[in-house]
Coordinates of N, CA, C and O in Angstrom, one line a residue:
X1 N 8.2 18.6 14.2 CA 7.9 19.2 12.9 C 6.5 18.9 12.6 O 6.0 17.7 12.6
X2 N 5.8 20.0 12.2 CA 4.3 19.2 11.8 C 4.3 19.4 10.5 O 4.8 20.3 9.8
X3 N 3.4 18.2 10.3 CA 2.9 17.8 8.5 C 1.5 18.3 8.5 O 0.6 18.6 9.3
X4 N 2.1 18.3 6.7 CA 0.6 18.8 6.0 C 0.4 17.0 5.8 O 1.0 16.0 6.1
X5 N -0.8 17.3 4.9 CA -1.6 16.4 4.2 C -0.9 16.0 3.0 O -1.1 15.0 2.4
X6 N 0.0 16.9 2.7 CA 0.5 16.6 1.3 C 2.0 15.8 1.6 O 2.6 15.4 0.7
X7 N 2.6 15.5 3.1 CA 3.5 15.0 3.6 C 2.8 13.2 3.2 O 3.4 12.2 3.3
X8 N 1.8 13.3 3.0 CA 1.7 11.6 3.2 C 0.8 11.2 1.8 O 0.0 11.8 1.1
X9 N 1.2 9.5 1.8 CA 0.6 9.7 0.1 C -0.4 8.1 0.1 O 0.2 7.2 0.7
X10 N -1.3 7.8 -0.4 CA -2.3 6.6 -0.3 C -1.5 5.7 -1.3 O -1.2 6.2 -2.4
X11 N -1.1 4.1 -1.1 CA -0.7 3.4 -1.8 C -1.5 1.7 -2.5 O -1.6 0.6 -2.0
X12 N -1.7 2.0 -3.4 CA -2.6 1.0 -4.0 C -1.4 0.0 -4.6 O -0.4 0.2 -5.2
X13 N -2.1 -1.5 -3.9 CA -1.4 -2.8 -4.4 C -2.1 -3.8 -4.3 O -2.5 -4.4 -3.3
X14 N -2.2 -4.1 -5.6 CA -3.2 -5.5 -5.7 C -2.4 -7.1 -5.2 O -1.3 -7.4 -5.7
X15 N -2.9 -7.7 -4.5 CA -2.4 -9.2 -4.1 C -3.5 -10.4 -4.3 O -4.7 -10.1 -4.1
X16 N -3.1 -11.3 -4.6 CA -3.5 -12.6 -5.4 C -4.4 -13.3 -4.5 O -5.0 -14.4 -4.8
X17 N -4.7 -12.7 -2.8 CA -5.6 -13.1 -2.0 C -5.3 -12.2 -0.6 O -4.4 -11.4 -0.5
X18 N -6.1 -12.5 0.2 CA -6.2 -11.9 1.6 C -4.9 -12.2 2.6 O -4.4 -11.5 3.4
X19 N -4.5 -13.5 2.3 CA -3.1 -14.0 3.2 C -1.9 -13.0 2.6 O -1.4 -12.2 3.3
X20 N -1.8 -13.2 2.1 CA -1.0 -12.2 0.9 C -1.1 -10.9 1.6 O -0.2 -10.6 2.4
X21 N -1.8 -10.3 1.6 CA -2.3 -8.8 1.8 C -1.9 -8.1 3.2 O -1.4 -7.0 3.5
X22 N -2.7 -9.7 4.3 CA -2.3 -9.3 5.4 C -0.9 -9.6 5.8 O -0.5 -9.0 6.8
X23 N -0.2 -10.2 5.4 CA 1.6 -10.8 5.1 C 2.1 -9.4 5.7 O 2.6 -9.1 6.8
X24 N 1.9 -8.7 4.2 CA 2.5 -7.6 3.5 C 1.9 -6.1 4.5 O 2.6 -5.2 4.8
X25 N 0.4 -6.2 4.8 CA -0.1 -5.1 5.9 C 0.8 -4.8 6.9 O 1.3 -3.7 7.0
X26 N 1.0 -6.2 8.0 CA 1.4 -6.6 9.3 C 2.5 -6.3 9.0 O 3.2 -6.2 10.0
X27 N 3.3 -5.9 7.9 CA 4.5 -5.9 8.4 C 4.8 -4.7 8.1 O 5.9 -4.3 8.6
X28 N 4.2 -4.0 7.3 CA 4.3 -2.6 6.7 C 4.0 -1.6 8.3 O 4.8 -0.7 8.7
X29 N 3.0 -1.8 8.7 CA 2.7 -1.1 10.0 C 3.2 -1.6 10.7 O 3.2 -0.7 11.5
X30 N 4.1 -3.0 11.6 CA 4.5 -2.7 12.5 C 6.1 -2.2 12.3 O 6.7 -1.6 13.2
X31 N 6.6 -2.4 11.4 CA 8.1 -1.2 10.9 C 7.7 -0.1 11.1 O 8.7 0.7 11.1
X32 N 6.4 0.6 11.2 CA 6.5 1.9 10.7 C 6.5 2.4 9.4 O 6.7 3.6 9.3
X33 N 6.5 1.7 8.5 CA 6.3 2.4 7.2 C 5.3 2.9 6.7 O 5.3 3.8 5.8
X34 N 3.9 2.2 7.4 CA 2.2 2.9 7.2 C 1.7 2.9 8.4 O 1.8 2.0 9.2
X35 N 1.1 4.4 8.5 CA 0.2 4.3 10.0 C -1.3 3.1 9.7 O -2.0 2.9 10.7
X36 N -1.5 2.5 8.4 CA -3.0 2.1 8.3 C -2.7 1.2 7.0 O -1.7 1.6 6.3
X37 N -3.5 0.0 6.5 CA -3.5 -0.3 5.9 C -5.0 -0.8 5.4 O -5.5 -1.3 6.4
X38 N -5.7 -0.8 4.5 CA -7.1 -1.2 4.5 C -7.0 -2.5 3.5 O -6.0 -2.7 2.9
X39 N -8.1 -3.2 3.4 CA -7.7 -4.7 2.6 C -9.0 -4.8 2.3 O -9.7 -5.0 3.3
X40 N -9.6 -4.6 0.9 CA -10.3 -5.0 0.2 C -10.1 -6.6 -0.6 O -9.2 -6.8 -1.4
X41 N -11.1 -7.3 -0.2 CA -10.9 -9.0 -0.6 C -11.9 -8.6 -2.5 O -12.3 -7.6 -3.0
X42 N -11.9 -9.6 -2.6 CA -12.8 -10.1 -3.9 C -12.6 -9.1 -4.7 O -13.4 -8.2 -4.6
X43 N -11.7 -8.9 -5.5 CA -11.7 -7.4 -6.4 C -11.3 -8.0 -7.6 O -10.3 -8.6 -7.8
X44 N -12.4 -7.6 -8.8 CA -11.9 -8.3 -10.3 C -11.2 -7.4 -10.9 O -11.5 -6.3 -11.0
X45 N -9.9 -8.0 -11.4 CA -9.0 -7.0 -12.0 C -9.1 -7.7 -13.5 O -9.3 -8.9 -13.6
X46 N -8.9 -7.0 -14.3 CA -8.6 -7.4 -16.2 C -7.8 -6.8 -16.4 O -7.8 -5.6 -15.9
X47 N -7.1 -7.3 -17.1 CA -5.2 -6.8 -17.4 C -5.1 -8.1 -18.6 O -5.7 -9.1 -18.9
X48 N -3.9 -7.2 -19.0 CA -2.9 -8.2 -20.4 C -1.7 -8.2 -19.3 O -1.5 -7.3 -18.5
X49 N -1.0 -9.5 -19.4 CA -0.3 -9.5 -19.2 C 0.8 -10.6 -20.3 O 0.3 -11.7 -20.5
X50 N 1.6 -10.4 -20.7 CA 3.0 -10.8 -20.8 C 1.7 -11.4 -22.6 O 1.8 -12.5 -23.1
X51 N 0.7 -10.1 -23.1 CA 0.3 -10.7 -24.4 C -0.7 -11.3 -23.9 O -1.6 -11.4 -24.8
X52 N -1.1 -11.9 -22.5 CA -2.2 -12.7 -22.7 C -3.3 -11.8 -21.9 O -2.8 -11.2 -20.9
X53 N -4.8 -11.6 -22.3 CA -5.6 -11.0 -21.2 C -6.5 -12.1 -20.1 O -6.9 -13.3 -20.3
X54 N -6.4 -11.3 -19.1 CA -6.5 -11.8 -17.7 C -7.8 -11.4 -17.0 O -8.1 -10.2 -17.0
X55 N -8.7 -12.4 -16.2 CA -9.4 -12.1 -15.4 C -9.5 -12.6 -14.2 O -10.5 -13.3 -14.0
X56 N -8.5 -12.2 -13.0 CA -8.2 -12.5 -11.5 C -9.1 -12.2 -10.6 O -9.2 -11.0 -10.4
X57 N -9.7 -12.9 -10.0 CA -9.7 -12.4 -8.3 C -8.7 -11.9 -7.6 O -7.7 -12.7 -7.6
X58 N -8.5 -10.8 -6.8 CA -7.3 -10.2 -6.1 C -7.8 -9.4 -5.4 O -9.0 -9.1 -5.5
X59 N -7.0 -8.9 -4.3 CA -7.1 -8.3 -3.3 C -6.4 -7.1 -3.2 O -5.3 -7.2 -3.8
X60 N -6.8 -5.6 -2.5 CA -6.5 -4.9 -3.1 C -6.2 -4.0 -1.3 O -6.9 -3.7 -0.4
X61 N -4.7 -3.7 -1.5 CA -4.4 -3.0 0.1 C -4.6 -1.2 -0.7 O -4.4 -0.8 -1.9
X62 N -4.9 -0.9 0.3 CA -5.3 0.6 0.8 C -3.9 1.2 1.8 O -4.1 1.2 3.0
X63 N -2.7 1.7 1.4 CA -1.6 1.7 2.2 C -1.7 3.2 2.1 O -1.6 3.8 1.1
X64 N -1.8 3.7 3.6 CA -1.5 4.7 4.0 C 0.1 5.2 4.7 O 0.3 4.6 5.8
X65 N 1.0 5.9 4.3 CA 2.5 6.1 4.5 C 2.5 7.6 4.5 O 1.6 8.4 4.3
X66 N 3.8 7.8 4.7 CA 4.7 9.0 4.4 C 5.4 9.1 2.9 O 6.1 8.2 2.6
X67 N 5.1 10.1 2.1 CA 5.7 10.5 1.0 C 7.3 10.0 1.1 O 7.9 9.3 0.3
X68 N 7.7 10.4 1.9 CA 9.2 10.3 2.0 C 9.2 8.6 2.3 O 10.4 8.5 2.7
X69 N 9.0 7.9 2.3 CA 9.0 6.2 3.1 C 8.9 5.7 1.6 O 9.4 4.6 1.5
X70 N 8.3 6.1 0.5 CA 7.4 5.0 -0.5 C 8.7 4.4 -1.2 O 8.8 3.2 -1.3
X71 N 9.8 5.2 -1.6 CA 11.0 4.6 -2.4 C 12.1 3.5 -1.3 O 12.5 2.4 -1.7
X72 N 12.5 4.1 0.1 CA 13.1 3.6 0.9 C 12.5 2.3 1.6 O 13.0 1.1 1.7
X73 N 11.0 2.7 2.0 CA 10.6 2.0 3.1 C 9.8 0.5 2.3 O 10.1 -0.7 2.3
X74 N 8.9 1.2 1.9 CA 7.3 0.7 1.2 C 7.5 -0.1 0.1 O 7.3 -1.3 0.1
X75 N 8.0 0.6 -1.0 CA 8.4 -0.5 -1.8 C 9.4 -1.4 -2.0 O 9.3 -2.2 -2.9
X76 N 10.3 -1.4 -1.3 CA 11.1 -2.5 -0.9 C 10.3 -4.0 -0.3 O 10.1 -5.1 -0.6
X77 N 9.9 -3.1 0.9 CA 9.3 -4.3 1.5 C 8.0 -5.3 0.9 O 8.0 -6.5 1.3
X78 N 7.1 -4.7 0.0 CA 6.6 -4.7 -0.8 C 6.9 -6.0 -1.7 O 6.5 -7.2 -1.5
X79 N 7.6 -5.4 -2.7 CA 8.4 -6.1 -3.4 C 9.3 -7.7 -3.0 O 9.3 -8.7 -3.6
X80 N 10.0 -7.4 -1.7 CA 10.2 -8.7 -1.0 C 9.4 -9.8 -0.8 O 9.5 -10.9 -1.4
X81 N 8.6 -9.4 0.0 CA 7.4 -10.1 0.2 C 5.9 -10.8 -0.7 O 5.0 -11.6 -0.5
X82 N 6.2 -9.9 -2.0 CA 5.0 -10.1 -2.8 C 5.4 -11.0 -3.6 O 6.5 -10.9 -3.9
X83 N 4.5 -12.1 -4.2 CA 4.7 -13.2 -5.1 C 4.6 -12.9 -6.5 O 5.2 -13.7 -7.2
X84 N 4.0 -12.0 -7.1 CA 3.5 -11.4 -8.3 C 5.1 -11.0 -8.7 O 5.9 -10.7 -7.7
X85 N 5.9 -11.2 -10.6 CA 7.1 -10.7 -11.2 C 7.0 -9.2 -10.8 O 7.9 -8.5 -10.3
X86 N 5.5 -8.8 -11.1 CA 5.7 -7.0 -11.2 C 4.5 -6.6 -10.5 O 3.4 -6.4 -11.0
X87 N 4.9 -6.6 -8.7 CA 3.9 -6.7 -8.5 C 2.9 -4.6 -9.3 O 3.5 -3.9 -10.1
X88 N 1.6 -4.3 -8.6 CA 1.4 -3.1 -8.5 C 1.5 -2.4 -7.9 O 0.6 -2.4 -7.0
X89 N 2.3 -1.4 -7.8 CA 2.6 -0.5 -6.5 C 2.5 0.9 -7.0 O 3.4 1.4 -7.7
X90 N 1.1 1.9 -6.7 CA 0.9 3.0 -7.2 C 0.7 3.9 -6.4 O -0.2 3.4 -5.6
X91 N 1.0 5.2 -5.9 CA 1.3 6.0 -5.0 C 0.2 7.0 -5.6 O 0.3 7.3 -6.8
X92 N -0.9 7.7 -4.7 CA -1.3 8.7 -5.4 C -1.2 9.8 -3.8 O -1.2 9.4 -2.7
X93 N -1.2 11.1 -4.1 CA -0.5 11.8 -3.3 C -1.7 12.3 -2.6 O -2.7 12.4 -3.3
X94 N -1.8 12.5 -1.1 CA -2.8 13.0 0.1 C -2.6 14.7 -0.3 O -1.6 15.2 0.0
X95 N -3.9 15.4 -1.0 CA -4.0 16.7 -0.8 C -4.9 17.5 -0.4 O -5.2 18.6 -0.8
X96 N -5.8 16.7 0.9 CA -6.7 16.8 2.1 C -6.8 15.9 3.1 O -6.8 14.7 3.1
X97 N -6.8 16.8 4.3 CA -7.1 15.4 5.4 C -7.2 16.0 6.4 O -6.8 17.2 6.5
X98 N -7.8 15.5 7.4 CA -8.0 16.6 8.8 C -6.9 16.4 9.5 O -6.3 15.3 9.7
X99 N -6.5 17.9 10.1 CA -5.1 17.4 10.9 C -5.5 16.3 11.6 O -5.2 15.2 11.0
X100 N -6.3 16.3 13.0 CA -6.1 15.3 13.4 C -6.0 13.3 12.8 O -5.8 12.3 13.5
X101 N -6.0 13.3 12.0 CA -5.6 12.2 11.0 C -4.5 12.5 10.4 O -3.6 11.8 10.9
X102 N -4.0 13.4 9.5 CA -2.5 13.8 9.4 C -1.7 13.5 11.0 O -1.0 12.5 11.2
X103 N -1.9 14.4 12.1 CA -1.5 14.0 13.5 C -1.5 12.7 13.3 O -0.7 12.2 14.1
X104 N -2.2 11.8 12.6 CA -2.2 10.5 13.7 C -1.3 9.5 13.1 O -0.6 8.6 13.6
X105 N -1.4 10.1 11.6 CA -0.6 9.4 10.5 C 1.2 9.8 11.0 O 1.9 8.8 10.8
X106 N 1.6 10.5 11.3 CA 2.2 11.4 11.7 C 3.6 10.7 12.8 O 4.8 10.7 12.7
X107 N 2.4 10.1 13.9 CA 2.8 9.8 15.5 C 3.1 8.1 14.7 O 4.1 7.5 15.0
X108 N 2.4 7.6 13.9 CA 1.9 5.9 13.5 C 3.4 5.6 12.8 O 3.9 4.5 12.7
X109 N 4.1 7.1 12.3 CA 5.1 6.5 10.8 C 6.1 7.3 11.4 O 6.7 8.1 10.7
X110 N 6.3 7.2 12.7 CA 7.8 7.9 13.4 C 8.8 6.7 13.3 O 9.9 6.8 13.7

């Protein structure tokens, strides 16, 4: 079956450091649930939380998946693994990409 671009969706999740991140990477790609993961270190986030405002260092994964994986696969695992009550898990949907990268994304999340 071949995929479009719009078969696969970029997933943003912030974690509380790089051990964290790569935890949750390593295991995301070798299940197969992301062909790629990217890890941005040092990232200032400001947020309220639970009433109080917040200024963290955190780390921020770049999760590349299949649309269809994000409810079954991704955020499960996610969620297990992550230390954060709520952690962030935001899906924004792939609506360009060159096949060959779709292909590759494709072969990575069989």
């Amino acid at each position: 079956m071949k995929m479009s671009p719009q078969d696969f969706w970029v997933v943003l999740v912030t974690t509380p450091d790089e051990k964290v991140a790569e935890d949750i990477a390593e295991r995301l790609v070798v299940e197969n649930a992301a062909a790629c993961v990217n890890i941005l270190p040092r990232l200032l986030s400001l947020f309220s939380w639970q009433g109080t405002f917040s200024r963290e260092e955190e780390t921020l994964m770049i999760v590349k998946t299949r649309r269809a994986f994000f409810e079954e696969k991704v955020v499960p695992l996610i969620q297990e693994h992550h230390p954060y009550e709520v952690p962030e898990i935001i899906a924004l949907p792939v609506v360009g990409a060159s096949e060959s990268y779709v292909h590759w994304m494709a072969e990575e999340t069989e």
